Coordinates of C-alpha atoms in Angstrom, one line a residue:
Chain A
X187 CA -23.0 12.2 -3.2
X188 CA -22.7 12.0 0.5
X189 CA -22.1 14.8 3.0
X190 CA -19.2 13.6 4.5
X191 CA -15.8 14.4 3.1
X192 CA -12.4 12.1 3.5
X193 CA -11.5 15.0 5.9
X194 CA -14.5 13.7 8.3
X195 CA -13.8 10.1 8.0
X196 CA -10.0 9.8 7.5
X197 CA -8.0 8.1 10.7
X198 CA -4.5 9.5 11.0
X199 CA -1.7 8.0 12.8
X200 CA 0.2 8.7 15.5
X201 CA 2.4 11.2 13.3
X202 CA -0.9 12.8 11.7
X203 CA 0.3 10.6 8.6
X204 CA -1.5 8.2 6.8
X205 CA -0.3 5.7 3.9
X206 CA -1.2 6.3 0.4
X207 CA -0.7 3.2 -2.0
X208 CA 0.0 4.9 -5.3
X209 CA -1.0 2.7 -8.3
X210 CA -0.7 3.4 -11.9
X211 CA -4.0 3.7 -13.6
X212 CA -3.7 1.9 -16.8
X213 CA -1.2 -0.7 -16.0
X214 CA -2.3 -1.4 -12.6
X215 CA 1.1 -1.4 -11.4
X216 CA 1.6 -0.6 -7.8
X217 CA 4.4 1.8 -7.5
X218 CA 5.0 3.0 -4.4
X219 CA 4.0 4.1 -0.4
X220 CA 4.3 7.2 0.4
X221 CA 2.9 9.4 3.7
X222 CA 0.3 12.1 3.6
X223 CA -1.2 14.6 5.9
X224 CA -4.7 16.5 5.9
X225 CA -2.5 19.6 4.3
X226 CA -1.0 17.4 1.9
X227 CA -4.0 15.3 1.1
X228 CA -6.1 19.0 0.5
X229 CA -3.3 19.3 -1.9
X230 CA -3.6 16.9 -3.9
X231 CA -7.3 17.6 -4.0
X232 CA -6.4 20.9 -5.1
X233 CA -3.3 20.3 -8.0
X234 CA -4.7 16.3 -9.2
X235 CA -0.8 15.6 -8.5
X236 CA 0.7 13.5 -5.5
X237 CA 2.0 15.6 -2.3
X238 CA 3.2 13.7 0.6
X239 CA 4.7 14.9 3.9
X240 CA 8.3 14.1 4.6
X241 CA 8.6 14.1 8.8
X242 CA 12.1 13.4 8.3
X243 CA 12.3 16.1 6.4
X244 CA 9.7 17.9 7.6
X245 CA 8.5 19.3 4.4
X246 CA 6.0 18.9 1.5
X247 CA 6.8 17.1 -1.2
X248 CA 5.8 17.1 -5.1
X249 CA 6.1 13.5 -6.5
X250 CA 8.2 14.7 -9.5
X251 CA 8.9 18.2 -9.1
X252 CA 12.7 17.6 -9.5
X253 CA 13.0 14.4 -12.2
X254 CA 9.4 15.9 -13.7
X255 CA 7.8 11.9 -12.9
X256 CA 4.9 13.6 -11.7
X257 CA 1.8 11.5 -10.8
X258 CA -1.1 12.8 -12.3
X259 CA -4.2 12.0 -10.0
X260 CA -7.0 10.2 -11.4
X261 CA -8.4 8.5 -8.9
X262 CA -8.6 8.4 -4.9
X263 CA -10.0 6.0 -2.5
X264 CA -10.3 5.7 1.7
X265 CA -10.6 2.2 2.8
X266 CA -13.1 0.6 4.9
X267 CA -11.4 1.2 8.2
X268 CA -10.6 5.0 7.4
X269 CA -6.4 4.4 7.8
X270 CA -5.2 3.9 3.8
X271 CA -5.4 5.7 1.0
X272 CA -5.4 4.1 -2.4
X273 CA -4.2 6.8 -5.4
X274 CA -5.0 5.8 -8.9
X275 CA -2.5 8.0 -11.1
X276 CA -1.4 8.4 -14.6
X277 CA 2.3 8.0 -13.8
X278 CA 4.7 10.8 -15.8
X279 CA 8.0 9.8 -17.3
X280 CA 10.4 6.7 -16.5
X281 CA 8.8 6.1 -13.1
X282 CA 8.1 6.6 -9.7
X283 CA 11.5 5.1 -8.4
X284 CA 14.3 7.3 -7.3
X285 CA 15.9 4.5 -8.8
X286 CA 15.0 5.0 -12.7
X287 CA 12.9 1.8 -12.0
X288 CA 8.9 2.4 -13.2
X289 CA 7.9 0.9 -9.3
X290 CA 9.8 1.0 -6.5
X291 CA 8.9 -2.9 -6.1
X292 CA 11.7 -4.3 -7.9
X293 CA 13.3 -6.5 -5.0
X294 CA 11.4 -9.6 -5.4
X295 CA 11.7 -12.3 -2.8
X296 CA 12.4 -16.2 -3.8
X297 CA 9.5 -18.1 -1.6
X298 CA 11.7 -20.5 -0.7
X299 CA 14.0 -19.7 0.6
X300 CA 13.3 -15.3 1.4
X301 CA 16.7 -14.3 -0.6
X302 CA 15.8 -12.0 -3.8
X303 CA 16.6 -12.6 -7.0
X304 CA 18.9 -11.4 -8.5
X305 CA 17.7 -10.1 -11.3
X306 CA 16.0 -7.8 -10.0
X307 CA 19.1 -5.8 -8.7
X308 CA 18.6 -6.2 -5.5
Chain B
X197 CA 20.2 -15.5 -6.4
X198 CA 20.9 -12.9 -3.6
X199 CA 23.0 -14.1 -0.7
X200 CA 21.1 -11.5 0.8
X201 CA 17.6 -12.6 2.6
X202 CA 14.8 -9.9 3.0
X203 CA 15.2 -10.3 6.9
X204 CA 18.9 -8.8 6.1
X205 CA 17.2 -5.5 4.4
X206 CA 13.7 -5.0 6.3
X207 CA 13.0 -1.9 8.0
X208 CA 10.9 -2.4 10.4
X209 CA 8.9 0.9 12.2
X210 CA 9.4 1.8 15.7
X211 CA 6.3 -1.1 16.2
X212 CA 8.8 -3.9 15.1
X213 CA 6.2 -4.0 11.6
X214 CA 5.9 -3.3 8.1
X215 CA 3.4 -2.4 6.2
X216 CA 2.4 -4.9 3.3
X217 CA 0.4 -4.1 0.1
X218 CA -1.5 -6.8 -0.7
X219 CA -2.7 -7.1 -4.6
X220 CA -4.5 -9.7 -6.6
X221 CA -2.4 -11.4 -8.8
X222 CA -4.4 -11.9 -11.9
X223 CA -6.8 -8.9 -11.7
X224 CA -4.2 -6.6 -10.8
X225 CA -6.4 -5.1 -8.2
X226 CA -5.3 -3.5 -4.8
X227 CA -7.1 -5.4 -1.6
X228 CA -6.2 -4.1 1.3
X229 CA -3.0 -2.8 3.1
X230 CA -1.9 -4.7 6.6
X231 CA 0.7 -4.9 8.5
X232 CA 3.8 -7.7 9.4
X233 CA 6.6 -8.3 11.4
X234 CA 9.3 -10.5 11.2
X235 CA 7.6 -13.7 12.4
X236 CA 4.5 -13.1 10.4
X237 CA 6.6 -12.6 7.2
X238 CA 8.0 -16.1 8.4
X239 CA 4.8 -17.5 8.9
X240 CA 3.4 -16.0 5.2
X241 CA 6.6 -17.5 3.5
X242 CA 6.2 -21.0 4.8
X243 CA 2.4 -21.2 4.6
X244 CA 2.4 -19.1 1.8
X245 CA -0.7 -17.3 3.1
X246 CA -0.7 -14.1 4.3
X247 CA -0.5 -13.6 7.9
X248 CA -0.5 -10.0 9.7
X249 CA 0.0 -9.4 12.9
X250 CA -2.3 -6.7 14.9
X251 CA -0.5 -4.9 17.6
X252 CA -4.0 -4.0 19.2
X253 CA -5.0 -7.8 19.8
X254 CA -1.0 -8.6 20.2
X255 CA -1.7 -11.8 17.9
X256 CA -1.1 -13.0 14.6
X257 CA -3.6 -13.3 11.9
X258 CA -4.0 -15.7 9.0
X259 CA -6.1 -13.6 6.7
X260 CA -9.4 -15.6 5.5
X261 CA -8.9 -17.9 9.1
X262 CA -12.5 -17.3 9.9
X263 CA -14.3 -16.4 6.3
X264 CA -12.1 -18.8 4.5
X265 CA -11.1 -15.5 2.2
X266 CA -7.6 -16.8 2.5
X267 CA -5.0 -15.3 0.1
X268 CA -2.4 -17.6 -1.5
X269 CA 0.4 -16.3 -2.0
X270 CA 2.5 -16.3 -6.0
X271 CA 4.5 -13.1 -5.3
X272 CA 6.5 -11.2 -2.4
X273 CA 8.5 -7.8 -3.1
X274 CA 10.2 -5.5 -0.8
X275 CA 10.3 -1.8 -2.2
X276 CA 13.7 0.8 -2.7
X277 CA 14.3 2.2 0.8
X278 CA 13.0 -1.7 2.2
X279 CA 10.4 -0.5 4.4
X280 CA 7.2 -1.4 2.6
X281 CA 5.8 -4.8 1.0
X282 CA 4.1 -5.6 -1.7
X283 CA 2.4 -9.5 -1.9
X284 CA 0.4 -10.5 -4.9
X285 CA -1.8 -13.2 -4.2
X286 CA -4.7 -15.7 -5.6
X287 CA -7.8 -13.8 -3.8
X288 CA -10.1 -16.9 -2.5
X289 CA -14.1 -16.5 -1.8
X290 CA -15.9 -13.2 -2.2
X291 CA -13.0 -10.8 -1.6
X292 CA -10.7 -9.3 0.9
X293 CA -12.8 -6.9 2.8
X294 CA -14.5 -8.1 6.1
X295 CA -17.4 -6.0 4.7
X296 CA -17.9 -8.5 2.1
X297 CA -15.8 -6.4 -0.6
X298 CA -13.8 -7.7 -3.0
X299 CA -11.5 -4.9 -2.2
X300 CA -11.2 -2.7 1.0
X301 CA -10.6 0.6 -0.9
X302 CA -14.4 1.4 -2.3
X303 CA -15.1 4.6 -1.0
X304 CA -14.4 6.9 -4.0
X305 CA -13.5 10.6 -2.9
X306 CA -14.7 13.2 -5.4
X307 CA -12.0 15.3 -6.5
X308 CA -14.0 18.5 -6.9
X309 CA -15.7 17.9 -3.6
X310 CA -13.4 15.9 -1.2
X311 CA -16.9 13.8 -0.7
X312 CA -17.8 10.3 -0.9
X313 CA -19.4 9.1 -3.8
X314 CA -22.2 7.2 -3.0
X315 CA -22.6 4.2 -5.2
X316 CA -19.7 3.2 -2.8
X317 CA -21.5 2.7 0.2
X318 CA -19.6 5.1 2.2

């Protein structure tokens, strides 16, 4: 195991925030971007379940800790220039999307022409 | 279809970009994360290959230009709150990562530890 930690390598914005791609483990799915900070990062470390950081808001945040879709962390990855994160979870319940939808990358966008299709309730 | 186009919905950050997920199509794996604006969106659409656009060098990208890496594009979603992509693509070469990756996110954090594991190269 190496000395360094994600804490040592880990490039923050602007905001202090960096991205975290959340992606189910078994399916593969991607659902969703959210935001996290060192705090929030530690954490996850700490509960194995998502925490962002809302600015907006500016508060924590539980993936989950209202509807009870909580993302149970399985896996966690930096990428090669220090500025992503990728999160592997076991995603809890109907899904990640305030919407009821299992991703939150439902809208998909006809190549043609850049409307979305429809049926995807967009 | 949508009379709707995803120019109409895109949030773009105070840079004028958005970040886009990009994912291999067939292996369901996650390749990197970049970012696009509207004319890069544009340029992926009609080429259908991805091309970012990097505020730093204030030019566009065509991802694979150089290594021949390119990604062709099958898929393009925008996400709930329109303010994150996700692009699933046919992965050419040896990967997405300039480090010669298939992916970009291979540095594995430990969860007990917050450290690297090694067999990642980190």
């Amino acid at each position: 195991m190496s000395k360094k930690t994600v804490f040592n390598d880990l490039k923050l914005n602007e905001k202090g925030l960096i991205p975290a791609i959340i992606q189910d483990y078994s399916t593969k799915d991607v659902l969703m971007l959210a935001y996290m900070n060192v705090e929030s990062i530690k954490k996850t470390l700490k509960d194995r379940k998502t925490w962002f950081y809302s600015r907006s808001r500016d508060k924590f945040w539980l993936k989950g800790e209202t509807s009870g879709n909580i993302q149970a962390v399985r896996e966690i990855y930096l990428d090669c220039d220090n500025d992503t994160l990728l999160v592997k979870v076991d995603q809890k319940g109907s899904g990640a999307c305030h919407t009821g939808d299992w991703s939150c990358f439902f809208k998909n966008v006809d190549l043609e022409s850049g409307r979305f299709n429809d049926e995807d309730h967009s």
